[in-house]
PDB file of C-alpha atoms and ligand atoms in Angstrom:
ATOM      1  CA  MET A   1      68.343  79.674 -72.835  1.00  0.00           C
ATOM      2  CA  LYS A   2      68.693  79.084 -76.586  1.00  0.00           C
ATOM      3  CA  LYS A   3      65.658  78.129 -78.632  1.00  0.00           C
ATOM      4  CA  ASP A   4      66.885  74.578 -79.256  1.00  0.00           C
ATOM      5  CA  ILE A   5      68.825  71.787 -77.567  1.00  0.00           C
ATOM      6  CA  LEU A   6      70.739  70.256 -80.465  1.00  0.00           C
ATOM      7  CA  THR A   7      73.852  69.464 -78.424  1.00  0.00           C
ATOM      8  CA  LEU A   8      74.752  70.190 -74.810  1.00  0.00           C
ATOM      9  CA  LEU A   9      76.998  73.020 -75.989  1.00  0.00           C
ATOM     10  CA  ASP A  10      73.732  74.924 -76.508  1.00  0.00           C
ATOM     11  CA  LEU A  11      73.471  75.203 -72.711  1.00  0.00           C
ATOM     12  CA  SER A  12      75.438  77.307 -70.259  1.00  0.00           C
ATOM     13  CA  LYS A  13      76.336  76.017 -66.803  1.00  0.00           C
ATOM     14  CA  LYS A  14      73.533  78.216 -65.492  1.00  0.00           C
ATOM     15  CA  ASP A  15      71.059  76.564 -67.880  1.00  0.00           C
ATOM     16  CA  PHE A  16      72.159  73.110 -66.710  1.00  0.00           C
ATOM     17  CA  ASP A  17      71.818  74.042 -63.056  1.00  0.00           C
ATOM     18  CA  ARG A  18      68.368  75.592 -63.592  1.00  0.00           C
ATOM     19  CA  LEU A  19      67.173  72.433 -65.364  1.00  0.00           C
ATOM     20  CA  PHE A  20      68.512  70.202 -62.573  1.00  0.00           C
ATOM     21  CA  GLN A  21      66.885  72.304 -59.887  1.00  0.00           C
ATOM     22  CA  ARG A  22      63.557  72.485 -61.703  1.00  0.00           C
ATOM     23  CA  ALA A  23      63.502  68.764 -62.539  1.00  0.00           C
ATOM     24  CA  LEU A  24      64.093  67.960 -58.870  1.00  0.00           C
ATOM     25  CA  GLU A  25      61.286  70.343 -57.845  1.00  0.00           C
ATOM     26  CA  LEU A  26      58.850  68.866 -60.369  1.00  0.00           C
ATOM     27  CA  LYS A  27      59.774  65.333 -59.302  1.00  0.00           C
ATOM     28  CA  LYS A  28      59.238  66.202 -55.658  1.00  0.00           C
ATOM     29  CA  ARG A  29      55.915  67.868 -56.374  1.00  0.00           C
ATOM     30  CA  GLN A  30      54.722  64.883 -58.367  1.00  0.00           C
ATOM     31  CA  GLY A  31      55.734  62.628 -55.466  1.00  0.00           C
ATOM     32  CA  GLN A  32      53.555  64.781 -53.187  1.00  0.00           C
ATOM     33  CA  GLY A  33      50.582  64.357 -55.511  1.00  0.00           C
ATOM     34  CA  GLU A  34      50.721  67.902 -56.910  1.00  0.00           C
ATOM     35  CA  THR A  35      49.952  68.554 -60.563  1.00  0.00           C
ATOM     36  CA  ASP A  36      51.692  71.220 -62.624  1.00  0.00           C
ATOM     37  CA  ILE A  37      49.636  72.302 -65.614  1.00  0.00           C
ATOM     38  CA  LEU A  38      52.370  74.341 -67.257  1.00  0.00           C
ATOM     39  CA  LEU A  39      51.806  73.532 -70.927  1.00  0.00           C
ATOM     40  CA  LYS A  40      48.038  73.776 -71.319  1.00  0.00           C
ATOM     41  CA  GLY A  41      47.130  74.281 -74.966  1.00  0.00           C
ATOM     42  CA  LYS A  42      50.639  73.414 -76.202  1.00  0.00           C
ATOM     43  CA  THR A  43      51.334  70.651 -78.693  1.00  0.00           C
ATOM     44  CA  ILE A  44      54.660  69.070 -79.531  1.00  0.00           C
ATOM     45  CA  GLY A  45      55.568  66.680 -82.343  1.00  0.00           C
ATOM     46  CA  LEU A  46      57.852  63.717 -81.778  1.00  0.00           C
ATOM     47  CA  VAL A  47      59.496  62.946 -85.110  1.00  0.00           C
ATOM     48  CA  PHE A  48      61.279  59.613 -84.670  1.00  0.00           C
ATOM     49  CA  ASP A  49      63.290  57.784 -87.290  1.00  0.00           C
ATOM     50  CA  LYS A  50      64.818  55.204 -84.905  1.00  0.00           C
ATOM     51  CA  PRO A  51      63.211  52.963 -82.271  1.00  0.00           C
ATOM     52  CA  SER A  52      62.696  54.236 -78.728  1.00  0.00           C
ATOM     53  CA  THR A  53      61.102  52.982 -75.534  1.00  0.00           C
ATOM     54  CA  ARG A  54      62.189  55.445 -72.860  1.00  0.00           C
ATOM     55  CA  THR A  55      62.723  58.722 -74.675  1.00  0.00           C
ATOM     56  CA  ARG A  56      59.465  58.592 -76.582  1.00  0.00           C
ATOM     57  CA  THR A  57      57.350  57.483 -73.628  1.00  0.00           C
ATOM     58  CA  SER A  58      58.966  59.838 -71.136  1.00  0.00           C
ATOM     59  CA  PHE A  59      58.423  62.840 -73.413  1.00  0.00           C
ATOM     60  CA  GLU A  60      54.823  61.818 -74.093  1.00  0.00           C
ATOM     61  CA  ALA A  61      54.105  61.227 -70.389  1.00  0.00           C
ATOM     62  CA  ALA A  62      55.822  64.506 -69.463  1.00  0.00           C
ATOM     63  CA  MET A  63      53.693  66.393 -71.951  1.00  0.00           C
ATOM     64  CA  ILE A  64      50.441  64.807 -70.722  1.00  0.00           C
ATOM     65  CA  GLN A  65      51.320  65.464 -67.068  1.00  0.00           C
ATOM     66  CA  LEU A  66      52.061  69.111 -67.879  1.00  0.00           C
ATOM     67  CA  GLY A  67      48.625  69.489 -69.464  1.00  0.00           C
ATOM     68  CA  GLY A  68      49.802  69.558 -73.084  1.00  0.00           C
ATOM     69  CA  THR A  69      49.551  67.158 -76.006  1.00  0.00           C
ATOM     70  CA  SER A  70      52.080  65.326 -78.135  1.00  0.00           C
ATOM     71  CA  ILE A  71      51.786  63.803 -81.576  1.00  0.00           C
ATOM     72  CA  PHE A  72      54.048  60.879 -82.444  1.00  0.00           C
ATOM     73  CA  ILE A  73      55.246  61.116 -86.038  1.00  0.00           C
ATOM     74  CA  SER A  74      57.106  58.107 -87.389  1.00  0.00           C
ATOM     75  CA  ALA A  75      59.485  59.733 -89.878  1.00  0.00           C
ATOM     76  CA  ARG A  76      59.220  56.783 -92.257  1.00  0.00           C
ATOM     77  CA  ASP A  77      55.464  57.376 -92.527  1.00  0.00           C
ATOM     78  CA  THR A  78      55.893  60.996 -93.525  1.00  0.00           C
ATOM     79  CA  GLN A  79      56.696  62.494 -96.896  1.00  0.00           C
ATOM     80  CA  ILE A  80      60.314  62.843 -95.700  1.00  0.00           C
ATOM     81  CA  ALA A  81      60.596  59.150 -96.577  1.00  0.00           C
ATOM     82  CA  ARG A  82      59.521  60.107-100.122  1.00  0.00           C
ATOM     83  CA  ASP A  83      62.150  62.841-100.320  1.00  0.00           C
ATOM     84  CA  GLU A  84      60.196  65.914 -99.292  1.00  0.00           C
ATOM     85  CA  PRO A  85      62.966  68.309 -98.250  1.00  0.00           C
ATOM     86  CA  VAL A  86      63.589  68.654 -94.518  1.00  0.00           C
ATOM     87  CA  ARG A  87      63.294  72.418 -94.776  1.00  0.00           C
ATOM     88  CA  ASP A  88      59.766  72.158 -96.228  1.00  0.00           C
ATOM     89  CA  THR A  89      58.686  69.671 -93.561  1.00  0.00           C
ATOM     90  CA  ALA A  90      60.145  71.861 -90.830  1.00  0.00           C
ATOM     91  CA  ARG A  91      58.342  74.983 -92.029  1.00  0.00           C
ATOM     92  CA  VAL A  92      55.022  73.171 -92.304  1.00  0.00           C
ATOM     93  CA  LEU A  93      55.222  71.432 -88.913  1.00  0.00           C
ATOM     94  CA  SER A  94      56.092  74.695 -87.214  1.00  0.00           C
ATOM     95  CA  ARG A  95      52.711  76.076 -88.337  1.00  0.00           C
ATOM     96  CA  TYR A  96      50.928  73.370 -86.292  1.00  0.00           C
ATOM     97  CA  LEU A  97      53.171  72.754 -83.299  1.00  0.00           C
ATOM     98  CA  ASP A  98      54.838  74.514 -80.366  1.00  0.00           C
ATOM     99  CA  GLY A  99      57.934  72.328 -80.316  1.00  0.00           C
ATOM    100  CA  LEU A 100      59.625  69.352 -81.934  1.00  0.00           C
ATOM    101  CA  VAL A 101      61.446  66.422 -80.362  1.00  0.00           C
ATOM    102  CA  ILE A 102      63.469  64.630 -83.016  1.00  0.00           C
ATOM    103  CA  ARG A 103      65.286  61.276 -83.041  1.00  0.00           C
ATOM    104  CA  THR A 104      67.197  60.593 -86.220  1.00  0.00           C
ATOM    105  CA  TYR A 105      70.521  59.483 -87.701  1.00  0.00           C
ATOM    106  CA  SER A 106      72.175  62.597 -89.021  1.00  0.00           C
ATOM    107  CA  GLN A 107      72.930  65.653 -86.921  1.00  0.00           C
ATOM    108  CA  ASP A 108      72.731  67.707 -90.131  1.00  0.00           C
ATOM    109  CA  PHE A 109      69.113  66.622 -90.593  1.00  0.00           C
ATOM    110  CA  LEU A 110      68.352  67.820 -87.073  1.00  0.00           C
ATOM    111  CA  ASN A 111      70.248  71.087 -87.553  1.00  0.00           C
ATOM    112  CA  GLU A 112      68.380  71.782 -90.775  1.00  0.00           C
ATOM    113  CA  PHE A 113      65.064  71.192 -89.007  1.00  0.00           C
ATOM    114  CA  ALA A 114      66.082  73.726 -86.357  1.00  0.00           C
ATOM    115  CA  GLU A 115      67.282  76.240 -88.917  1.00  0.00           C
ATOM    116  CA  PHE A 116      64.013  76.224 -90.836  1.00  0.00           C
ATOM    117  CA  THR A 117      61.631  76.505 -87.937  1.00  0.00           C
ATOM    118  CA  ASP A 118      61.189  79.084 -85.232  1.00  0.00           C
ATOM    119  CA  ILE A 119      59.751  76.609 -82.720  1.00  0.00           C
ATOM    120  CA  PRO A 120      62.136  74.860 -80.272  1.00  0.00           C
ATOM    121  CA  VAL A 121      63.796  71.664 -81.515  1.00  0.00           C
ATOM    122  CA  ILE A 122      65.043  69.108 -78.993  1.00  0.00           C
ATOM    123  CA  ASN A 123      67.529  66.405 -79.946  1.00  0.00           C
ATOM    124  CA  ALA A 124      66.152  63.056 -78.759  1.00  0.00           C
ATOM    125  CA  LEU A 125      69.255  61.219 -80.098  1.00  0.00           C
ATOM    126  CA  THR A 126      71.266  61.388 -83.280  1.00  0.00           C
ATOM    127  CA  ASP A 127      74.307  59.372 -84.345  1.00  0.00           C
ATOM    128  CA  LEU A 128      76.369  62.230 -82.913  1.00  0.00           C
ATOM    129  CA  CYS A 129      74.840  62.862 -79.499  1.00  0.00           C
ATOM    130  CA  HIS A 130      72.067  62.260 -76.983  1.00  0.00           C
ATOM    131  CA  PRO A 131      71.825  65.429 -74.880  1.00  0.00           C
ATOM    132  CA  THR A 132      68.569  64.806 -72.996  1.00  0.00           C
ATOM    133  CA  GLN A 133      69.932  61.452 -71.817  1.00  0.00           C
ATOM    134  CA  VAL A 134      72.981  62.981 -70.189  1.00  0.00           C
ATOM    135  CA  LEU A 135      70.881  65.715 -68.568  1.00  0.00           C
ATOM    136  CA  CYS A 136      68.832  63.042 -66.786  1.00  0.00           C
ATOM    137  CA  ASP A 137      71.990  61.083 -65.984  1.00  0.00           C
ATOM    138  CA  ILE A 138      73.584  64.028 -64.195  1.00  0.00           C
ATOM    139  CA  LEU A 139      70.302  64.683 -62.410  1.00  0.00           C
ATOM    140  CA  THR A 140      70.565  61.125 -61.067  1.00  0.00           C
ATOM    141  CA  ILE A 141      74.152  61.719 -59.958  1.00  0.00           C
ATOM    142  CA  ILE A 142      73.038  64.853 -58.108  1.00  0.00           C
ATOM    143  CA  GLU A 143      70.350  62.839 -56.303  1.00  0.00           C
ATOM    144  CA  TYR A 144      72.785  60.143 -55.210  1.00  0.00           C
ATOM    145  CA  LYS A 145      75.919  62.175 -54.583  1.00  0.00           C
ATOM    146  CA  GLY A 146      74.547  65.603 -53.704  1.00  0.00           C
ATOM    147  CA  GLY A 147      76.206  67.275 -56.716  1.00  0.00           C
ATOM    148  CA  TYR A 148      78.387  66.636 -59.740  1.00  0.00           C
ATOM    149  CA  GLU A 149      81.553  68.364 -58.579  1.00  0.00           C
ATOM    150  CA  ASN A 150      84.708  66.538 -57.479  1.00  0.00           C
ATOM    151  CA  LEU A 151      83.550  63.165 -58.752  1.00  0.00           C
ATOM    152  CA  LYS A 152      85.482  60.767 -60.919  1.00  0.00           C
ATOM    153  CA  ILE A 153      83.125  59.833 -63.746  1.00  0.00           C
ATOM    154  CA  VAL A 154      84.293  57.003 -65.986  1.00  0.00           C
ATOM    155  CA  TRP A 155      82.798  56.060 -69.328  1.00  0.00           C
ATOM    156  CA  VAL A 156      83.625  52.470 -70.327  1.00  0.00           C
ATOM    157  CA  GLY A 157      82.960  51.340 -73.892  1.00  0.00           C
ATOM    158  CA  ASP A 158      82.234  52.898 -77.252  1.00  0.00           C
ATOM    159  CA  GLY A 159      83.039  56.567 -77.879  1.00  0.00           C
ATOM    160  CA  ASN A 160      79.496  56.965 -79.191  1.00  0.00           C
ATOM    161  CA  ASN A 161      76.646  59.493 -79.179  1.00  0.00           C
ATOM    162  CA  VAL A 162      76.014  59.238 -75.410  1.00  0.00           C
ATOM    163  CA  ALA A 163      79.765  59.511 -74.731  1.00  0.00           C
ATOM    164  CA  HIS A 164      79.847  62.636 -76.902  1.00  0.00           C
ATOM    165  CA  SER A 165      77.124  64.254 -74.823  1.00  0.00           C
ATOM    166  CA  TRP A 166      79.067  63.381 -71.670  1.00  0.00           C
ATOM    167  CA  ILE A 167      82.097  65.104 -73.158  1.00  0.00           C
ATOM    168  CA  TYR A 168      80.113  68.255 -73.882  1.00  0.00           C
ATOM    169  CA  ALA A 169      78.553  68.195 -70.411  1.00  0.00           C
ATOM    170  CA  ALA A 170      82.004  67.789 -68.885  1.00  0.00           C
ATOM    171  CA  ALA A 171      83.266  70.748 -70.899  1.00  0.00           C
ATOM    172  CA  VAL A 172      80.460  73.043 -69.738  1.00  0.00           C
ATOM    173  CA  LEU A 173      80.205  71.873 -66.128  1.00  0.00           C
ATOM    174  CA  GLY A 174      83.883  71.239 -65.436  1.00  0.00           C
ATOM    175  CA  LEU A 175      83.511  67.525 -64.752  1.00  0.00           C
ATOM    176  CA  ASN A 176      86.333  65.075 -64.183  1.00  0.00           C
ATOM    177  CA  LEU A 177      85.579  62.628 -67.017  1.00  0.00           C
ATOM    178  CA  ILE A 178      87.665  59.672 -68.162  1.00  0.00           C
ATOM    179  CA  LEU A 179      86.642  57.663 -71.217  1.00  0.00           C
ATOM    180  CA  ALA A 180      88.029  54.153 -71.577  1.00  0.00           C
ATOM    181  CA  CYS A 181      87.449  53.088 -75.183  1.00  0.00           C
ATOM    182  CA  PRO A 182      89.055  50.441 -77.392  1.00  0.00           C
ATOM    183  CA  GLU A 183      91.538  51.813 -79.908  1.00  0.00           C
ATOM    184  CA  GLY A 184      89.676  52.854 -83.034  1.00  0.00           C
ATOM    185  CA  TYR A 185      86.450  53.433 -81.076  1.00  0.00           C
ATOM    186  CA  GLU A 186      87.379  56.656 -79.319  1.00  0.00           C
ATOM    187  CA  PRO A 187      85.094  59.728 -79.346  1.00  0.00           C
ATOM    188  CA  HIS A 188      85.011  61.700 -82.597  1.00  0.00           C
ATOM    189  CA  PRO A 189      87.990  64.093 -82.842  1.00  0.00           C
ATOM    190  CA  ASP A 190      85.735  67.052 -83.719  1.00  0.00           C
ATOM    191  CA  ILE A 191      83.760  66.522 -80.506  1.00  0.00           C
ATOM    192  CA  MET A 192      86.981  66.401 -78.491  1.00  0.00           C
ATOM    193  CA  LYS A 193      88.251  69.518 -80.228  1.00  0.00           C
ATOM    194  CA  ARG A 194      85.085  71.525 -79.564  1.00  0.00           C
ATOM    195  CA  ALA A 195      84.968  70.340 -75.961  1.00  0.00           C
ATOM    196  CA  LEU A 196      88.595  71.140 -75.300  1.00  0.00           C
ATOM    197  CA  GLU A 197      88.056  74.678 -76.648  1.00  0.00           C
ATOM    198  CA  ARG A 198      85.292  75.136 -74.088  1.00  0.00           C
ATOM    199  CA  LYS A 199      86.597  72.945 -71.323  1.00  0.00           C
ATOM    200  CA  THR A 200      86.723  73.851 -67.678  1.00  0.00           C
ATOM    201  CA  GLY A 201      87.280  70.392 -66.153  1.00  0.00           C
ATOM    202  CA  SER A 202      89.319  67.376 -67.164  1.00  0.00           C
ATOM    203  CA  ILE A 203      88.496  65.103 -70.113  1.00  0.00           C
ATOM    204  CA  VAL A 204      90.865  62.184 -70.677  1.00  0.00           C
ATOM    205  CA  VAL A 205      90.618  59.289 -73.156  1.00  0.00           C
ATOM    206  CA  THR A 206      92.407  56.015 -72.427  1.00  0.00           C
ATOM    207  CA  SER A 207      92.299  52.425 -73.671  1.00  0.00           C
ATOM    208  CA  ASP A 208      92.788  50.917 -70.200  1.00  0.00           C
ATOM    209  CA  PRO A 209      89.422  50.317 -68.482  1.00  0.00           C
ATOM    210  CA  ILE A 210      90.960  48.805 -65.332  1.00  0.00           C
ATOM    211  CA  GLU A 211      93.153  51.786 -64.590  1.00  0.00           C
ATOM    212  CA  ALA A 212      90.365  54.178 -65.586  1.00  0.00           C
ATOM    213  CA  VAL A 213      87.851  52.869 -63.050  1.00  0.00           C
ATOM    214  CA  ASN A 214      90.276  52.979 -60.129  1.00  0.00           C
ATOM    215  CA  ALA A 215      88.415  54.788 -57.309  1.00  0.00           C
ATOM    216  CA  ALA A 216      85.657  55.871 -59.709  1.00  0.00           C
ATOM    217  CA  ASP A 217      82.490  57.441 -58.283  1.00  0.00           C
ATOM    218  CA  VAL A 218      80.485  56.703 -61.409  1.00  0.00           C
ATOM    219  CA  ILE A 219      80.925  53.997 -64.042  1.00  0.00           C
ATOM    220  CA  TYR A 220      78.807  54.443 -67.158  1.00  0.00           C
ATOM    221  CA  THR A 221      78.427  52.115 -70.086  1.00  0.00           C
ATOM    222  CA  ASP A 222      76.272  51.748 -73.170  1.00  0.00           C
ATOM    223  CA  VAL A 223      75.752  49.229 -75.956  1.00  0.00           C
ATOM    224  CA  TRP A 224      78.750  48.227 -78.070  1.00  0.00           C
ATOM    225  CA  ALA A 225      76.796  48.627 -81.331  1.00  0.00           C
ATOM    226  CA  SER A 226      74.429  51.568 -81.476  1.00  0.00           C
ATOM    227  CA  MET A 227      71.302  51.826 -83.598  1.00  0.00           C
ATOM    228  CA  GLY A 228      72.439  51.830 -87.220  1.00  0.00           C
ATOM    229  CA  GLN A 229      75.588  49.784 -86.427  1.00  0.00           C
ATOM    230  CA  GLU A 230      73.894  46.376 -86.251  1.00  0.00           C
ATOM    231  CA  ASP A 231      76.093  45.011 -89.061  1.00  0.00           C
ATOM    232  CA  GLU A 232      79.181  45.567 -86.892  1.00  0.00           C
ATOM    233  CA  HIS A 233      77.742  43.718 -83.915  1.00  0.00           C
ATOM    234  CA  PHE A 234      79.907  40.570 -84.115  1.00  0.00           C
ATOM    235  CA  LYS A 235      83.138  42.413 -84.814  1.00  0.00           C
ATOM    236  CA  ARG A 236      82.479  44.834 -81.984  1.00  0.00           C
ATOM    237  CA  LYS A 237      81.625  41.989 -79.601  1.00  0.00           C
ATOM    238  CA  ARG A 238      85.184  40.673 -79.969  1.00  0.00           C
ATOM    239  CA  VAL A 239      86.919  44.053 -79.741  1.00  0.00           C
ATOM    240  CA  PHE A 240      84.922  45.310 -76.750  1.00  0.00           C
ATOM    241  CA  GLN A 241      85.137  42.163 -74.580  1.00  0.00           C
ATOM    242  CA  PRO A 242      87.808  43.624 -72.212  1.00  0.00           C
ATOM    243  CA  PHE A 243      85.513  46.625 -71.689  1.00  0.00           C
ATOM    244  CA  GLN A 244      82.642  44.711 -70.119  1.00  0.00           C
ATOM    245  CA  VAL A 245      81.411  46.318 -66.892  1.00  0.00           C
ATOM    246  CA  ASN A 246      81.430  43.287 -64.591  1.00  0.00           C
ATOM    247  CA  GLU A 247      82.075  42.582 -60.929  1.00  0.00           C
ATOM    248  CA  THR A 248      85.868  42.443 -61.408  1.00  0.00           C
ATOM    249  CA  LEU A 249      85.849  45.944 -62.885  1.00  0.00           C
ATOM    250  CA  VAL A 250      83.384  47.365 -60.366  1.00  0.00           C
ATOM    251  CA  GLN A 251      85.560  46.070 -57.482  1.00  0.00           C
ATOM    252  CA  LYS A 252      88.290  48.536 -58.543  1.00  0.00           C
ATOM    253  CA  ALA A 253      85.979  51.520 -58.169  1.00  0.00           C
ATOM    254  CA  SER A 254      84.951  53.311 -54.984  1.00  0.00           C
ATOM    255  CA  GLN A 255      82.675  51.236 -52.756  1.00  0.00           C
ATOM    256  CA  ALA A 256      79.720  53.564 -53.351  1.00  0.00           C
ATOM    257  CA  VAL A 257      80.251  53.675 -57.117  1.00  0.00           C
ATOM    258  CA  MET A 258      77.104  54.353 -59.146  1.00  0.00           C
ATOM    259  CA  VAL A 259      76.808  52.041 -62.124  1.00  0.00           C
ATOM    260  CA  MET A 260      74.880  53.727 -64.911  1.00  0.00           C
ATOM    261  CA  HIS A 261      73.558  52.648 -68.288  1.00  0.00           C
ATOM    262  CA  CYS A 262      71.217  54.607 -70.527  1.00  0.00           C
ATOM    263  CA  LEU A 263      69.449  51.341 -71.557  1.00  0.00           C
ATOM    264  CA  PRO A 264      68.570  49.243 -73.443  1.00  0.00           C
ATOM    265  CA  ALA A 265      71.229  46.955 -71.921  1.00  0.00           C
ATOM    266  CA  HIS A 266      72.697  43.832 -73.452  1.00  0.00           C
ATOM    267  CA  ARG A 267      73.398  41.597 -70.460  1.00  0.00           C
ATOM    268  CA  GLY A 268      76.580  39.588 -70.919  1.00  0.00           C
ATOM    269  CA  GLU A 269      77.943  42.114 -73.410  1.00  0.00           C
ATOM    270  CA  GLU A 270      78.707  45.647 -72.204  1.00  0.00           C
ATOM    271  CA  ILE A 271      77.424  44.843 -68.689  1.00  0.00           C
ATOM    272  CA  SER A 272      77.094  41.637 -66.699  1.00  0.00           C
ATOM    273  CA  GLU A 273      73.719  40.579 -65.327  1.00  0.00           C
ATOM    274  CA  ASP A 274      74.947  40.688 -61.698  1.00  0.00           C
ATOM    275  CA  VAL A 275      76.214  44.268 -62.023  1.00  0.00           C
ATOM    276  CA  LEU A 276      73.122  45.527 -63.850  1.00  0.00           C
ATOM    277  CA  GLU A 277      70.880  43.999 -61.185  1.00  0.00           C
ATOM    278  CA  GLY A 278      73.356  44.580 -58.335  1.00  0.00           C
ATOM    279  CA  PRO A 279      73.396  47.070 -55.436  1.00  0.00           C
ATOM    280  CA  ASN A 280      75.475  49.715 -57.231  1.00  0.00           C
ATOM    281  CA  SER A 281      73.227  49.887 -60.279  1.00  0.00           C
ATOM    282  CA  VAL A 282      71.021  52.986 -60.487  1.00  0.00           C
ATOM    283  CA  VAL A 283      69.639  52.312 -63.948  1.00  0.00           C
ATOM    284  CA  TRP A 284      65.944  52.293 -63.023  1.00  0.00           C
ATOM    285  CA  ASP A 285      66.128  55.617 -61.185  1.00  0.00           C
ATOM    286  CA  GLN A 286      68.163  56.967 -64.074  1.00  0.00           C
ATOM    287  CA  SER A 287      65.489  55.852 -66.492  1.00  0.00           C
ATOM    288  CA  GLU A 288      62.697  57.375 -64.387  1.00  0.00           C
ATOM    289  CA  ASN A 289      64.546  60.669 -64.329  1.00  0.00           C
ATOM    290  CA  LYS A 290      64.198  61.013 -68.074  1.00  0.00           C
ATOM    291  CA  MET A 291      60.578  62.004 -67.516  1.00  0.00           C
ATOM    292  CA  HIS A 292      61.311  64.525 -64.764  1.00  0.00           C
ATOM    293  CA  MET A 293      64.132  66.082 -66.763  1.00  0.00           C
ATOM    294  CA  ASN A 294      62.022  66.188 -69.914  1.00  0.00           C
ATOM    295  CA  LYS A 295      59.370  68.141 -68.004  1.00  0.00           C
ATOM    296  CA  ALA A 296      61.952  70.722 -66.981  1.00  0.00           C
ATOM    297  CA  ILE A 297      63.251  70.942 -70.564  1.00  0.00           C
ATOM    298  CA  LEU A 298      59.757  71.288 -72.053  1.00  0.00           C
ATOM    299  CA  GLU A 299      58.821  73.969 -69.559  1.00  0.00           C
ATOM    300  CA  ALA A 300      62.027  75.913 -70.194  1.00  0.00           C
ATOM    301  CA  LEU A 301      61.675  75.847 -73.986  1.00  0.00           C
ATOM    302  CA  ILE A 302      57.945  75.757 -74.627  1.00  0.00           C
ATOM    303  CA  ALA A 303      55.988  77.274 -71.740  1.00  0.00           C
ATOM    304  CA  SER A 304      56.512  80.931 -72.608  1.00  0.00           C
TER     305      SER A 304
HETATM  306  N1   CP B 401      68.007  55.621 -73.228  1.00  0.00           N
HETATM  307  C1   CP B 401      67.211  55.799 -74.291  1.00  0.00           C
HETATM  308  O1   CP B 401      67.308  56.784 -75.013  1.00  0.00           O
HETATM  309  O2   CP B 401      66.311  54.795 -74.471  1.00  0.00           O
HETATM  310  P1   CP B 401      65.323  54.621 -75.699  1.00  0.00           P
HETATM  311  O3   CP B 401      66.163  54.277 -76.901  1.00  0.00           O
HETATM  312  O4   CP B 401      64.416  53.504 -75.287  1.00  0.00           O
HETATM  313  O5   CP B 401      64.592  55.916 -75.916  1.00  0.00           O
HETATM  314  N1  NVA B 402      74.206  54.536 -78.157  1.00  0.00           N
HETATM  315  C1  NVA B 402      72.873  53.981 -78.181  1.00  0.00           C
HETATM  316  C2  NVA B 402      72.004  54.711 -77.219  1.00  0.00           C
HETATM  317  C3  NVA B 402      70.598  54.186 -77.133  1.00  0.00           C
HETATM  318  C4  NVA B 402      69.757  54.972 -76.163  1.00  0.00           C
HETATM  319  C5  NVA B 402      72.310  54.049 -79.587  1.00  0.00           C
HETATM  320  O1  NVA B 402      72.486  55.072 -80.242  1.00  0.00           O
HETATM  321  O2  NVA B 402      71.710  53.080 -80.037  1.00  0.00           O
END
């Protein structure tokens, strides 16, 4: 496996499958009361420049449960906020730490961090993608459906960072992925281009959510305005209204459809309350799986 996970194109299909298998093993062992002290003496830094509930806590809990330590570093409280170059920060932090988990705006910032340090760097969300999220999402699909092959996976909503990671995962794993996005809010063309160069499955973008979800096995949605897009909230609310995941939409999917959301959810916007809390929703299991997947990722990149 590569040193870093900056996007899901850093992983081969074999890497994905190893992470899924290991996350399931670690989850099972934890359920049986076993402890796995795999990262004793290791320290990671979590450099976050955007809010987080799940990603931060699940990485911190994962690290503690594996016998290691994490240090939360609010980027705005560092000298980065006073213009210390990223490359200097990266070189210094790598003298103290065994790995870095970074949540920030720009993918270039993350890439520069990775370039100037020899310790593993894990993308915990940028404006461009959210790879660790989609790893735990597919883990959840495997648990519910027994695998990820031959499923119709439908993204409904903004062609955003999480959608981009789904596109890369689809390209590597050969998924059947349909993205229903309003016109003007489709995935970034560069992401589509890179995915299509690599692609083994089917990746289709449409503006018709009703047709897209027909017989779907998985429906996935996310907020209409991501972190950093708060100013566009009202405009987006109007444009995205036909893309709400509600009971009418879910009725068109397969009966056993999994409804997924990376959270935080805005009830009454991208998803209705009844669907989020309904029998097809798997969002709490999905959220839990972030911790199990993060353990597998940390072990793979940091243990040796
Ligand atoms: N899904 C997710 O990344 O949640 P947080 O923003 O709370 O980390
Ligand atoms: N697309 C969302 C995901 C949050 C986990 C955002 O970037 O805000």
